[in-house]
PDB file of C-alpha atoms and ligand atoms in Angstrom:
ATOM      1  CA  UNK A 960     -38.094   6.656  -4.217  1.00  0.00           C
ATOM      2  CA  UNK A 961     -35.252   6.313  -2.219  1.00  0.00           C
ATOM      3  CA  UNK A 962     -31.452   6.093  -2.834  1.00  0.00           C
ATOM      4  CA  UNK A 963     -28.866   3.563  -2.643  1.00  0.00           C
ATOM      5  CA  UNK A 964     -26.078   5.543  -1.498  1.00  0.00           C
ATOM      6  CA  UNK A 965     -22.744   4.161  -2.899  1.00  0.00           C
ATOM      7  CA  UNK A 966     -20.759   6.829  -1.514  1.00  0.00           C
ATOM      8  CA  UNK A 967     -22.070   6.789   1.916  1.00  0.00           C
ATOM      9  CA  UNK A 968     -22.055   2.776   2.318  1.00  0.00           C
ATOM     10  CA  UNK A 969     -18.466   2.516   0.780  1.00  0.00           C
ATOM     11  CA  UNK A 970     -17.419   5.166   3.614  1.00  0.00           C
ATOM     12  CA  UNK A 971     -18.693   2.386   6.337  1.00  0.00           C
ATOM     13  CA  UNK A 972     -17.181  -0.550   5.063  1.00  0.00           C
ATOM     14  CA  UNK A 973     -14.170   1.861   4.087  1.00  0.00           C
ATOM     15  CA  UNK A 974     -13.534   1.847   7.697  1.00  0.00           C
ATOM     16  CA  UNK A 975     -13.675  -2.316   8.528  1.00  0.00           C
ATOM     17  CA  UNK A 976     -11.036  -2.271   5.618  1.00  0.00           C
ATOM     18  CA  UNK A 977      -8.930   0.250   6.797  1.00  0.00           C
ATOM     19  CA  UNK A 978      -9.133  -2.165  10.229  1.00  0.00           C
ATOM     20  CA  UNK A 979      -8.106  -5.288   8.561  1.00  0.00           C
ATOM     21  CA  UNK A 980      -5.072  -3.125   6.685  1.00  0.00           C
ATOM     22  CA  UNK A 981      -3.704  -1.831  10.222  1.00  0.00           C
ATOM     23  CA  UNK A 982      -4.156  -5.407  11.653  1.00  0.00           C
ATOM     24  CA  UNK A 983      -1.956  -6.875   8.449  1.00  0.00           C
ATOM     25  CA  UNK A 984       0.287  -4.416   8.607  1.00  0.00           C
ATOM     26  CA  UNK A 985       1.328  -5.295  12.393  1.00  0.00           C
ATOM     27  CA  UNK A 986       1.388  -8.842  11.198  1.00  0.00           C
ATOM     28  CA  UNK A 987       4.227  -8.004   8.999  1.00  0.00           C
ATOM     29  CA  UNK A 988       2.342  -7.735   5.106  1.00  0.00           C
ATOM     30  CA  UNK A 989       2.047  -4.554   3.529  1.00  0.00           C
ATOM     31  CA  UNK A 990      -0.974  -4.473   0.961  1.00  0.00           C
ATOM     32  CA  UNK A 991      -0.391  -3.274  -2.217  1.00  0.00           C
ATOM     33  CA  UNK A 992      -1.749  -3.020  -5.132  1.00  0.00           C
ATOM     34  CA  UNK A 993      -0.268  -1.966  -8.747  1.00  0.00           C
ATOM     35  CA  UNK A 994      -2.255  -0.333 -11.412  1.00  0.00           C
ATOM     36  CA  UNK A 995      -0.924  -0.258 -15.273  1.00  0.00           C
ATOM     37  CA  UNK A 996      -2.008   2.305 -17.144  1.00  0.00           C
ATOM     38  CA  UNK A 997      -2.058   3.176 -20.795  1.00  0.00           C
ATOM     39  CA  UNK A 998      -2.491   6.005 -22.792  1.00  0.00           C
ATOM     40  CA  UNK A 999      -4.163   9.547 -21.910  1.00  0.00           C
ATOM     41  CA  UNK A1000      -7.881   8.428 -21.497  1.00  0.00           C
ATOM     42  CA  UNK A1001      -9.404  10.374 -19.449  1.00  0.00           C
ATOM     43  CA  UNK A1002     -12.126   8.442 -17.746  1.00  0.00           C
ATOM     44  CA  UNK A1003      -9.193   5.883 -17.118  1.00  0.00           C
ATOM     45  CA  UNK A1004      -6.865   8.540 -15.459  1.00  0.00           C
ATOM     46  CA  UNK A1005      -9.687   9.467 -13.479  1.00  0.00           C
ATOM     47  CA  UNK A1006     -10.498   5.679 -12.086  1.00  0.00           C
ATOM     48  CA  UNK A1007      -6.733   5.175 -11.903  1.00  0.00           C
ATOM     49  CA  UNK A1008      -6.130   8.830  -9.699  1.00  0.00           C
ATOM     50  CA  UNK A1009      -9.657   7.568  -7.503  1.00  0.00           C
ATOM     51  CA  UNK A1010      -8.284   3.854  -6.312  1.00  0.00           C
ATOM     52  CA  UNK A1011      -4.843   5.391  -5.640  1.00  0.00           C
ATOM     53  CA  UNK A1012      -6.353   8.124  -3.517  1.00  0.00           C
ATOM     54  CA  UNK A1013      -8.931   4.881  -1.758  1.00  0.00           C
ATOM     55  CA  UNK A1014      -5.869   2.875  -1.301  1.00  0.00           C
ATOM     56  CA  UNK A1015      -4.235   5.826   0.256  1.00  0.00           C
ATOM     57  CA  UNK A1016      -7.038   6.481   2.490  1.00  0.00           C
ATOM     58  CA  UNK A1017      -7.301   2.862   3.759  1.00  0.00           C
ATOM     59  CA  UNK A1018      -3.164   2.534   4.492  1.00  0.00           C
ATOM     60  CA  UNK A1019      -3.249   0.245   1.095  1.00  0.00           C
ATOM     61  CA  UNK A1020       0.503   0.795  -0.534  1.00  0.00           C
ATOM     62  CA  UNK A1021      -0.668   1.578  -4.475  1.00  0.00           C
ATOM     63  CA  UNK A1022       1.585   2.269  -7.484  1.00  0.00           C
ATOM     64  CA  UNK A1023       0.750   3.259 -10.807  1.00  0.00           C
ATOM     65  CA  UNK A1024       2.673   2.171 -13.855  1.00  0.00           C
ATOM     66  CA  UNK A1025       1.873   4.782 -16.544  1.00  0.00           C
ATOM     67  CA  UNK A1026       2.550   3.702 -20.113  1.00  0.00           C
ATOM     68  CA  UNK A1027       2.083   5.760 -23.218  1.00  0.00           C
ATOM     69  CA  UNK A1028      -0.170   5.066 -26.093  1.00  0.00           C
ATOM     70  CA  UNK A1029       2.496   3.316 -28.064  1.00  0.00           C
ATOM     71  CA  UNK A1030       3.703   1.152 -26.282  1.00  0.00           C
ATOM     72  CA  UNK A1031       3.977  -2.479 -27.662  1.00  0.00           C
ATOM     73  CA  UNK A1032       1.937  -5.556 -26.551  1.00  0.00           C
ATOM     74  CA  UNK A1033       5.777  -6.956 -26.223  1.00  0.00           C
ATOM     75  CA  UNK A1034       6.628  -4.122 -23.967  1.00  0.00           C
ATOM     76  CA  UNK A1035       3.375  -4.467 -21.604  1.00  0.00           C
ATOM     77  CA  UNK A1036       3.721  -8.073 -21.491  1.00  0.00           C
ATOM     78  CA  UNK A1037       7.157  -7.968 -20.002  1.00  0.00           C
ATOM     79  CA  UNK A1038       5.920  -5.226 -17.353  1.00  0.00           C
ATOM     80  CA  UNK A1039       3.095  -7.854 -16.305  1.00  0.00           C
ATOM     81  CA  UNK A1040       5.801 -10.285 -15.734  1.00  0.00           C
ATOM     82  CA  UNK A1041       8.213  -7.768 -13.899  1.00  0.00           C
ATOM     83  CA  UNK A1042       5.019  -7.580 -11.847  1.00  0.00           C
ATOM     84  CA  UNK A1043       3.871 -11.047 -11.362  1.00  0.00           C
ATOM     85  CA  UNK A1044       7.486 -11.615  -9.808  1.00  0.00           C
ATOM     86  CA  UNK A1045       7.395  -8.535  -7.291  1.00  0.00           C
ATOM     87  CA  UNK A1046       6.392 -10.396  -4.316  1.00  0.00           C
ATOM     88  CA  UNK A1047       5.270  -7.136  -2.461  1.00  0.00           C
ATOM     89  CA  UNK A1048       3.038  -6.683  -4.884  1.00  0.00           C
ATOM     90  CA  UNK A1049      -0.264  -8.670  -3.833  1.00  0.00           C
ATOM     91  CA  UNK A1050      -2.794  -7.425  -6.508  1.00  0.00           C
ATOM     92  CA  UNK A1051      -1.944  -6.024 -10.077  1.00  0.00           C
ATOM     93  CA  UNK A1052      -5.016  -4.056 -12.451  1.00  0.00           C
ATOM     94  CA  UNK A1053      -4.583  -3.596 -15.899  1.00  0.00           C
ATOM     95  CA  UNK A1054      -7.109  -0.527 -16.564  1.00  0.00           C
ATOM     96  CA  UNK A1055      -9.259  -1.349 -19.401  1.00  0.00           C
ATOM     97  CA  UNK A1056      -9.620  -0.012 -22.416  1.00  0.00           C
ATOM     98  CA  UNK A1057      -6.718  -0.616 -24.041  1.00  0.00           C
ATOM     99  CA  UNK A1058      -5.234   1.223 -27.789  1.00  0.00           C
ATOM    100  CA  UNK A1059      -6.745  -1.059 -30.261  1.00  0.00           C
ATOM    101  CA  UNK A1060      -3.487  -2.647 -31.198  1.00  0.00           C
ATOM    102  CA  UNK A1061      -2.900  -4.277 -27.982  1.00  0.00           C
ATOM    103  CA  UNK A1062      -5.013  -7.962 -27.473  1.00  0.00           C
ATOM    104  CA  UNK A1063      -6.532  -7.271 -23.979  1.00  0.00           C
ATOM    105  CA  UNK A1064      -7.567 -10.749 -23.517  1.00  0.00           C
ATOM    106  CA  UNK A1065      -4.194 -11.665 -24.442  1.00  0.00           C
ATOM    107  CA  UNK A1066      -2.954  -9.116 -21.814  1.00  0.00           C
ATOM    108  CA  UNK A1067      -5.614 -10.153 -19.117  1.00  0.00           C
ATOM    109  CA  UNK A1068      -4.413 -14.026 -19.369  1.00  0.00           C
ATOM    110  CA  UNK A1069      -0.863 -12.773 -18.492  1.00  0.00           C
ATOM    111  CA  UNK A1070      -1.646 -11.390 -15.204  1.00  0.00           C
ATOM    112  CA  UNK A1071      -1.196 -14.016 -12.675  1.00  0.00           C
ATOM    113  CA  UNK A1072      -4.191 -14.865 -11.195  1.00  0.00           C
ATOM    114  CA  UNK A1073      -3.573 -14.686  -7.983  1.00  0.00           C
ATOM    115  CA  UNK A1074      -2.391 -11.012  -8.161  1.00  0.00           C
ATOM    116  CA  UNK A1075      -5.946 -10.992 -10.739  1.00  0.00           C
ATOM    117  CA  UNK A1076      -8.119  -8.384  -8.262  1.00  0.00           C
ATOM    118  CA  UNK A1077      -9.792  -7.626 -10.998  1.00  0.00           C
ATOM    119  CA  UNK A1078     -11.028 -11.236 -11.414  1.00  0.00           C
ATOM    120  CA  UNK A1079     -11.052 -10.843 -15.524  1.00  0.00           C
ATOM    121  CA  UNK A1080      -8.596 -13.619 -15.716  1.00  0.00           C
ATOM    122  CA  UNK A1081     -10.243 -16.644 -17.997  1.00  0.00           C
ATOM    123  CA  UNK A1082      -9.378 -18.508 -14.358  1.00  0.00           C
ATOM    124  CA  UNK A1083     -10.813 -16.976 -12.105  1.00  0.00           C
ATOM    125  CA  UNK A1084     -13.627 -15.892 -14.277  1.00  0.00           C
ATOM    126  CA  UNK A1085     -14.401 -19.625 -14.740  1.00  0.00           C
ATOM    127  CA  UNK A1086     -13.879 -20.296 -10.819  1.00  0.00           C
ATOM    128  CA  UNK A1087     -16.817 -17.372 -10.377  1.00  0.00           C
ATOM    129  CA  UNK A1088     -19.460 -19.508 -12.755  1.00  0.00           C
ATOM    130  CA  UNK A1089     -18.536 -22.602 -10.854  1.00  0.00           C
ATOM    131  CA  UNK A1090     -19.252 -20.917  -7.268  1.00  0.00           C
ATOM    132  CA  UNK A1091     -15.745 -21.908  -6.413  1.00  0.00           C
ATOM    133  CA  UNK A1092     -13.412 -19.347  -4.327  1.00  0.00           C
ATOM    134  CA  UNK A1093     -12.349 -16.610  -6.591  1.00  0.00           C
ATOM    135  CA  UNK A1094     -11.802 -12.987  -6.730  1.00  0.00           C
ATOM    136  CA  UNK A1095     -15.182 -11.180  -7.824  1.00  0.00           C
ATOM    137  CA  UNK A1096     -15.177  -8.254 -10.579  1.00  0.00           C
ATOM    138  CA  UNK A1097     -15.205  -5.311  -8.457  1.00  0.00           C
ATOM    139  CA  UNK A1098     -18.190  -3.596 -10.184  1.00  0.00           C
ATOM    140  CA  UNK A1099     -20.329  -6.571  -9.419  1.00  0.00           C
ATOM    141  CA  UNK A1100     -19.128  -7.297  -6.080  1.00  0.00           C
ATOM    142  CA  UNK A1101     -19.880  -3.834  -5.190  1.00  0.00           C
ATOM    143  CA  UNK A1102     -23.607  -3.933  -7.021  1.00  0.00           C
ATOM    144  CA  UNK A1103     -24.383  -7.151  -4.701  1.00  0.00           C
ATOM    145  CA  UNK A1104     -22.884  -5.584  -1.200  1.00  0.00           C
ATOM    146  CA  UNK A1105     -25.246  -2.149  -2.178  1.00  0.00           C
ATOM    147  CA  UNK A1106     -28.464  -4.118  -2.512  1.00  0.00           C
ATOM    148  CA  UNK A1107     -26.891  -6.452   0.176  1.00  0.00           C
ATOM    149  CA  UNK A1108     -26.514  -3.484   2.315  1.00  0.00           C
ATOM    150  CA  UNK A1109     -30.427  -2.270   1.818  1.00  0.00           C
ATOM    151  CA  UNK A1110     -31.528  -5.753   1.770  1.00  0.00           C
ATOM    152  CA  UNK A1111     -33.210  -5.093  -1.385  1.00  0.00           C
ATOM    153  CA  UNK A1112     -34.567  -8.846  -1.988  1.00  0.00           C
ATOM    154  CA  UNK A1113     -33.754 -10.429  -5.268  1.00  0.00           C
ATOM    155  CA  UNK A1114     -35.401 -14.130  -4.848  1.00  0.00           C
ATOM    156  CA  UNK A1115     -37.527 -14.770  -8.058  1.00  0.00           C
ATOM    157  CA  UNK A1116     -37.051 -11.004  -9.059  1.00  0.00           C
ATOM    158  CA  UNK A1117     -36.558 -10.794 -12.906  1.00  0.00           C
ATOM    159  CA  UNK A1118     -33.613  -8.752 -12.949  1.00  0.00           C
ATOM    160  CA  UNK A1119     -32.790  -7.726 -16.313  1.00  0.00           C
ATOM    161  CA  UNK A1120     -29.041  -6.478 -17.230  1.00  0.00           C
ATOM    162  CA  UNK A1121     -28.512  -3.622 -20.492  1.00  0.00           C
ATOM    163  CA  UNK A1122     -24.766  -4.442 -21.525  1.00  0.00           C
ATOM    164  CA  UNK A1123     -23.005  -7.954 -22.070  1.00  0.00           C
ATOM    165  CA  UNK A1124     -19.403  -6.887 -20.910  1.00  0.00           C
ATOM    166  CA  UNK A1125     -16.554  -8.934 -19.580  1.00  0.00           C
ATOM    167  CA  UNK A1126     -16.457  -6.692 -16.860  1.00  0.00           C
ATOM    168  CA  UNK A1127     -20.139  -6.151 -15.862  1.00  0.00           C
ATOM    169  CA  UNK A1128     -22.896  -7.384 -17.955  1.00  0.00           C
ATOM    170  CA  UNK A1129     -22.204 -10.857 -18.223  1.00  0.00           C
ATOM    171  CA  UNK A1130     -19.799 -11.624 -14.330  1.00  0.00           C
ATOM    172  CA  UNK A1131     -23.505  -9.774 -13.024  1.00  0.00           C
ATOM    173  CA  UNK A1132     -25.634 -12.325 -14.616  1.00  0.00           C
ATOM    174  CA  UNK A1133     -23.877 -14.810 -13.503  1.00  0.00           C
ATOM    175  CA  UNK A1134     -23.514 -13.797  -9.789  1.00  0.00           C
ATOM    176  CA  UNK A1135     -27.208 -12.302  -9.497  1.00  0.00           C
ATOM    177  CA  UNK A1136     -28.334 -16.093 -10.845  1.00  0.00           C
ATOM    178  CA  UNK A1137     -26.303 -17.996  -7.862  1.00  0.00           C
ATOM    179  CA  UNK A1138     -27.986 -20.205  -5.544  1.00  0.00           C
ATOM    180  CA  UNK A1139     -27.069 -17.115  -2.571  1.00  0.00           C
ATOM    181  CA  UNK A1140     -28.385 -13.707  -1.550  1.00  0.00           C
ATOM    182  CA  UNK A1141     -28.142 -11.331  -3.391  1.00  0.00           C
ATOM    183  CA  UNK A1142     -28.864 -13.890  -6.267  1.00  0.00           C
ATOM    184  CA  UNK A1143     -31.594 -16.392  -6.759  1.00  0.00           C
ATOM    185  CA  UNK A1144     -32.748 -13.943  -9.757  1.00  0.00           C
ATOM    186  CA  UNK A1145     -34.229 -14.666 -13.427  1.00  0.00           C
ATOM    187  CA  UNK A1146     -31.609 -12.849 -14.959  1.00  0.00           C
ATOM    188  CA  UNK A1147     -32.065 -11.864 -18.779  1.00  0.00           C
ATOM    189  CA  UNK A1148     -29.412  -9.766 -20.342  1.00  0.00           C
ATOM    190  CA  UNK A1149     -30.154  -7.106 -23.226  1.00  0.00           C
ATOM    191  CA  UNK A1150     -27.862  -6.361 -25.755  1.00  0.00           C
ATOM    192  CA  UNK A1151     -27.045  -4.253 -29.275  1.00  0.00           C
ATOM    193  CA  UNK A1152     -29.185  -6.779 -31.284  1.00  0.00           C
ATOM    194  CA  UNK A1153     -32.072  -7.234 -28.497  1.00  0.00           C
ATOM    195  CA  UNK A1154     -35.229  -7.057 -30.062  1.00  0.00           C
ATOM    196  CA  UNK A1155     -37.882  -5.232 -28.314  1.00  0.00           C
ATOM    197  CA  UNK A1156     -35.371  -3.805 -25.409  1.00  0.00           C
ATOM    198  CA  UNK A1157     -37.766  -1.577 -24.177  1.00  0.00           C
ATOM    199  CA  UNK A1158     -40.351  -4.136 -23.212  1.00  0.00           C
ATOM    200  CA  UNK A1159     -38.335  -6.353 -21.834  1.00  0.00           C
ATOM    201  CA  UNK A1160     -36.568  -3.759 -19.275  1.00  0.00           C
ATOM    202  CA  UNK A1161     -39.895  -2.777 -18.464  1.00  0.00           C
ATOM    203  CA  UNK A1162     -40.462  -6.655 -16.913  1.00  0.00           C
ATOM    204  CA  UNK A1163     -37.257  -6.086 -14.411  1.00  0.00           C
ATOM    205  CA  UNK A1164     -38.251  -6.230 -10.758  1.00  0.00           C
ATOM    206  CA  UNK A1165     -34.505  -5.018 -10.989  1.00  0.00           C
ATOM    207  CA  UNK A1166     -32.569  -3.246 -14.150  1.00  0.00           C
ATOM    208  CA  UNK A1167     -29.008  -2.582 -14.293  1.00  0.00           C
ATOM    209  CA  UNK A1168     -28.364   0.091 -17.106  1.00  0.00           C
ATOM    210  CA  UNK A1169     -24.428  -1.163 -17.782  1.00  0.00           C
ATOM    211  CA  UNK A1170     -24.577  -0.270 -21.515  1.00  0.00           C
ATOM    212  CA  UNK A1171     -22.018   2.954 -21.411  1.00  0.00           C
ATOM    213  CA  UNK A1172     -24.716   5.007 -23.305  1.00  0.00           C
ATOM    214  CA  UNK A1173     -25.863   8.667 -21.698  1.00  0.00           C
ATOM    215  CA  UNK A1174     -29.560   8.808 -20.067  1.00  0.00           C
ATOM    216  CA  UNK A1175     -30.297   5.679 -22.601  1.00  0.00           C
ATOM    217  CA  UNK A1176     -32.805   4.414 -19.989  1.00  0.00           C
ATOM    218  CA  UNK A1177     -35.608   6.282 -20.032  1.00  0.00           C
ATOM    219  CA  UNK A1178     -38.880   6.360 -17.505  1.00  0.00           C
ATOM    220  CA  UNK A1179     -41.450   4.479 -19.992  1.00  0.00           C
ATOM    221  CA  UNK A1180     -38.252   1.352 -19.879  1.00  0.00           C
ATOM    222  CA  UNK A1181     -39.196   1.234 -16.166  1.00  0.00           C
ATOM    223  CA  UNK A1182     -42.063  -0.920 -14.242  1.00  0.00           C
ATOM    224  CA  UNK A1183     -43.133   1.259 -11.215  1.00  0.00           C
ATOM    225  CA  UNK A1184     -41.788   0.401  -8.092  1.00  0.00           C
ATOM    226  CA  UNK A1185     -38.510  -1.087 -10.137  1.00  0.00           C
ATOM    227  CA  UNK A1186     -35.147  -1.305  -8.448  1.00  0.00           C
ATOM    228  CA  UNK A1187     -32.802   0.763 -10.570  1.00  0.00           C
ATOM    229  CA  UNK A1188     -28.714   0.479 -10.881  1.00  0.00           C
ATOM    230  CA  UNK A1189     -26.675   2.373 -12.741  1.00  0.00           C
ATOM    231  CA  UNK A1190     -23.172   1.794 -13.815  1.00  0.00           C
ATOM    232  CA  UNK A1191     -22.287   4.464 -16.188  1.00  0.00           C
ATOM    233  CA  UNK A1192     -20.657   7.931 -15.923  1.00  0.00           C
ATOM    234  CA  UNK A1193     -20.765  10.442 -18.740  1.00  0.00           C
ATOM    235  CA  UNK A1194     -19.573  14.064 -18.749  1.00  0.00           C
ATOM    236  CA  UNK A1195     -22.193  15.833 -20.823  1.00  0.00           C
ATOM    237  CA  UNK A1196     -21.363  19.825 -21.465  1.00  0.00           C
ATOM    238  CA  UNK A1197     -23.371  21.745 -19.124  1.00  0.00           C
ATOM    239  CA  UNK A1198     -23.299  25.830 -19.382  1.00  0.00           C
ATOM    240  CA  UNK A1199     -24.921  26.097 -15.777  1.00  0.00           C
ATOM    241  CA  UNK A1200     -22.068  24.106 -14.166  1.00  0.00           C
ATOM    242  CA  UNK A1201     -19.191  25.695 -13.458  1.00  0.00           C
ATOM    243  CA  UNK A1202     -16.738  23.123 -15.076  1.00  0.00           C
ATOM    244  CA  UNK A1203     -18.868  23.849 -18.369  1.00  0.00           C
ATOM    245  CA  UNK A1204     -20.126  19.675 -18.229  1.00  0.00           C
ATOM    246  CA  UNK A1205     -22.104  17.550 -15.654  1.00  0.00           C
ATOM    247  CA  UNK A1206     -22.151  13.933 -14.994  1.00  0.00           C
ATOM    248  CA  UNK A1207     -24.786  11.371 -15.784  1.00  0.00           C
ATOM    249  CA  UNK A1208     -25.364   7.730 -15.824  1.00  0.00           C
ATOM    250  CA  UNK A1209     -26.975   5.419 -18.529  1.00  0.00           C
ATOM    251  CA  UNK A1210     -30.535   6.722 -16.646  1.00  0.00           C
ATOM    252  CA  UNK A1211     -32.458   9.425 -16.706  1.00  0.00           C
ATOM    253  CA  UNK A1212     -32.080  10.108 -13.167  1.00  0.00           C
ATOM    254  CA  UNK A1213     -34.987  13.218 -12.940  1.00  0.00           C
ATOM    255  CA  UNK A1214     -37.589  11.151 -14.886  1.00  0.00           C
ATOM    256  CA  UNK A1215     -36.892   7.415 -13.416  1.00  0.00           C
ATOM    257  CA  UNK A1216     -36.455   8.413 -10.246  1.00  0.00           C
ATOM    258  CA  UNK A1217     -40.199   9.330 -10.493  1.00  0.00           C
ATOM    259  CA  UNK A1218     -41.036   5.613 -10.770  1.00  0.00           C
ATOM    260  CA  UNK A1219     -38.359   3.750  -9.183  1.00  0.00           C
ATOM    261  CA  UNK A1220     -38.425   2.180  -5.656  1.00  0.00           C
ATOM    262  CA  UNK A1221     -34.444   2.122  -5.562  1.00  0.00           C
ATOM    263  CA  UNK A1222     -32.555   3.895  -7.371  1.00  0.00           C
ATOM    264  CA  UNK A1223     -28.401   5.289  -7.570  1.00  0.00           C
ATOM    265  CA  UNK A1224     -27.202   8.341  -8.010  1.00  0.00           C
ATOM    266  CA  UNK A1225     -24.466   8.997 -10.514  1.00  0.00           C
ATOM    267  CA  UNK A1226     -22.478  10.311  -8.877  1.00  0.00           C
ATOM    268  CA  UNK A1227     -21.961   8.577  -6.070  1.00  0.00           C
ATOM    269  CA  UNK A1228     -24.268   4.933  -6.202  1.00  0.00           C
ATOM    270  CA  UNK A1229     -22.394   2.193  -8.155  1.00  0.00           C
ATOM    271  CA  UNK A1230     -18.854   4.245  -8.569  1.00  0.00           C
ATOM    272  CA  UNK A1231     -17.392   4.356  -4.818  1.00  0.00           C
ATOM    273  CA  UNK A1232     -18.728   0.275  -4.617  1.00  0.00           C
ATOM    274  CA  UNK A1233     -16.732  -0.502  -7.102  1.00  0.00           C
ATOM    275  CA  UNK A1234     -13.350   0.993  -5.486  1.00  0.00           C
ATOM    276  CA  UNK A1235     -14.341  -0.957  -1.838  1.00  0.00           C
ATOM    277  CA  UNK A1236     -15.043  -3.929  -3.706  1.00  0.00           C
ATOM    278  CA  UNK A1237     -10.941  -3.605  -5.944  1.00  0.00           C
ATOM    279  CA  UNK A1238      -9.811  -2.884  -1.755  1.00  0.00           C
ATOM    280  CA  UNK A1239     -11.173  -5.969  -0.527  1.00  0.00           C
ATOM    281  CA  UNK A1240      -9.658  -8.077  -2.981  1.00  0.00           C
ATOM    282  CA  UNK A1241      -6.631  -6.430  -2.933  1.00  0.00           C
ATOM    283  CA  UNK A1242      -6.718  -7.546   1.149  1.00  0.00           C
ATOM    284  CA  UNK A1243      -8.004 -10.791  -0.067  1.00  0.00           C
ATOM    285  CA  UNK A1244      -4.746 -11.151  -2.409  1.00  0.00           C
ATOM    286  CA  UNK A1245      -2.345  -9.980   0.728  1.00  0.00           C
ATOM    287  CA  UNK A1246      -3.704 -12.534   2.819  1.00  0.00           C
ATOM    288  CA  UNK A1247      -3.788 -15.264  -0.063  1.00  0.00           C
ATOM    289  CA  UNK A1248      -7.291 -16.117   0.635  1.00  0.00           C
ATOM    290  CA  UNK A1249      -8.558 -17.382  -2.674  1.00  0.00           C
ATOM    291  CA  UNK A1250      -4.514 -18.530  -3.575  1.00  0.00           C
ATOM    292  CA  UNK A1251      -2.715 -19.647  -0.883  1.00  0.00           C
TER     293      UNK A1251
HETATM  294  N1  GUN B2506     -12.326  -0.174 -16.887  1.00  0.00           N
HETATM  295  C1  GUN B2506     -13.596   0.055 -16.468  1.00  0.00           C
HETATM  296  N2  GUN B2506     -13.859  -0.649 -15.349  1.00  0.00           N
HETATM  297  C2  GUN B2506     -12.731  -1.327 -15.049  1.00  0.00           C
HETATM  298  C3  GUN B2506     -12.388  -2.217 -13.983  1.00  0.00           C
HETATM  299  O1  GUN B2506     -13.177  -2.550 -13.084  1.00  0.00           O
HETATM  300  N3  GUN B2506     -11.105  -2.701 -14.025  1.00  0.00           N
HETATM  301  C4  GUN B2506     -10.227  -2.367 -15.001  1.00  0.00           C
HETATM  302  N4  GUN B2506      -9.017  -2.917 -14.959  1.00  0.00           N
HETATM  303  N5  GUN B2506     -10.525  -1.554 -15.994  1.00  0.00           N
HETATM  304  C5  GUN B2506     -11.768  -1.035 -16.007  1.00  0.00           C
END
């Protein structure tokens, strides 16, 4: 088995970006990128507090707009707009979830989509499926440069996706079934009401576990030799570890990494990707690549 390090790949292409910051900076554009958070949810302080600290890092100007729990779809709508005007803002991130009584699509279609880093925006979403110039979801992007970065080949590989979500599930599918590299896949995607989920992740050439469920994917889901992502991170209580938890991903890292060719860590795999992926469109945005 061997590991696709997230954490040390982001650190290389953390520098190129840090390059292209400096260089935009002389030119006279200051990157930034605005982050809207609501509520007290931890795992979205925590991805909030991590891109803040990567923008720092990489000279990327970042500001957080913290919200609390009750605040009205009204209210949030009018800060997106207070936003979308800011013209030294270049890319704006609504952190997702969001309390059940705000609409997030609703919220998502309000973000302009050229400030849309994100790329959850129903047009730039649509631009991805259509292969024309758009900003890619971040954990996606950063999924493709990892195996791109390995040169993990993906031509005719089934690669089968657990988890149908706006922001992974489904924007992977699509991308991993482009005419490109990494792409060129038979994608299949497993959901709640799959029948039979265990035999069909044990077809996938590649699996992506993106189903938000602890250790769900077990070693008999896996073929031998199987490329493995993960995309989740789950604090399970721990009374060995210091901080009384540990974190895992939607694999059982000890057993599958028994089989697997590939496979991330969680910690540390899909996680830091994600964050260089959110940079690079944030430069993208400053330099009005995809909306000039
Ligand atoms: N919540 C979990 N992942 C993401 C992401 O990539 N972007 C936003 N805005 N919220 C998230």
């Amino acid at each position: 088995m061997q590991l696709l390090d997230g954490k040390l790949v982001a650190e290389k292409l953390r520098e190129a970006i840090k390059v292209e910051t400096a260089r935009l900076i002389d030119a006279g554009v200051d990157p930034h990128l605005a982050a809207i958070l609501v509520g007290e949810d931890a795992a979205s302080q925590t991805y909030v507090h991590n891109k803040e600290k990567a923008c720092q890092q990489a000279g990327i100007v970042s500001s957080v707009y913290k919200l609390p729990e009750s605040v009205s779809e009204k209210e949030l709508l009018e800060l997106i707009r207070f936003i979308n005007k800011d013209d030294s803002i270049h890319g704006l991130i609504v952190q997702l979830p969001l309390p059940s009584h705000i609409d997030s699509l609703k919220v998502i279609q309000h973000v302009n989509p050229a400030k849309d880093v994100d790329g959850f925006h129903p047009v730039n979403a649509g631009r991805m499926v259509q292969g024309l110039p758009s900003y890619l979801p971040a954990t996606p992007n950063g999924i493709l440069k990892l195996m791109q970065h390995y040169k993990i080949e993906t031509e005719g590989k089934n690669c089968v996706i657990l988890g149908r979500s706006n922001i992974v599930g489904t924007p992977l599918a699509i991308l991993m079934s482009r005419k490109a590299y990494p792409g060129n896949a038979t994608v299949t995607i497993c959901h709640t009401k799959t029948a039979n989920l265990p035999d069909i992740a044990k077809e996938a050439d590649i699996l992506v576990a993106a189903m938000g469920q602890a250790e769900f994917v077990t070693a008999e889901m896996v073929k031998p030799g199987a490329v493995v992502i993960d995309v989740g991170i789950h604090r399970i209580p721990d009374n060995d570890a210091k901080s009384g938890y540990r974190l895992v991903g939607d694999v059982d890292f000890a057993e599958v990494s028994k089989k697997a060719s590939w496979i991330t860590p969680v910690p540390g795999g899909v996680g830091p990707m994600t964050i260089i992926s959110l940079l690079d469109n944030t430069l993208k945005a400053a330099k009005k690549e995809i909306w000039p």
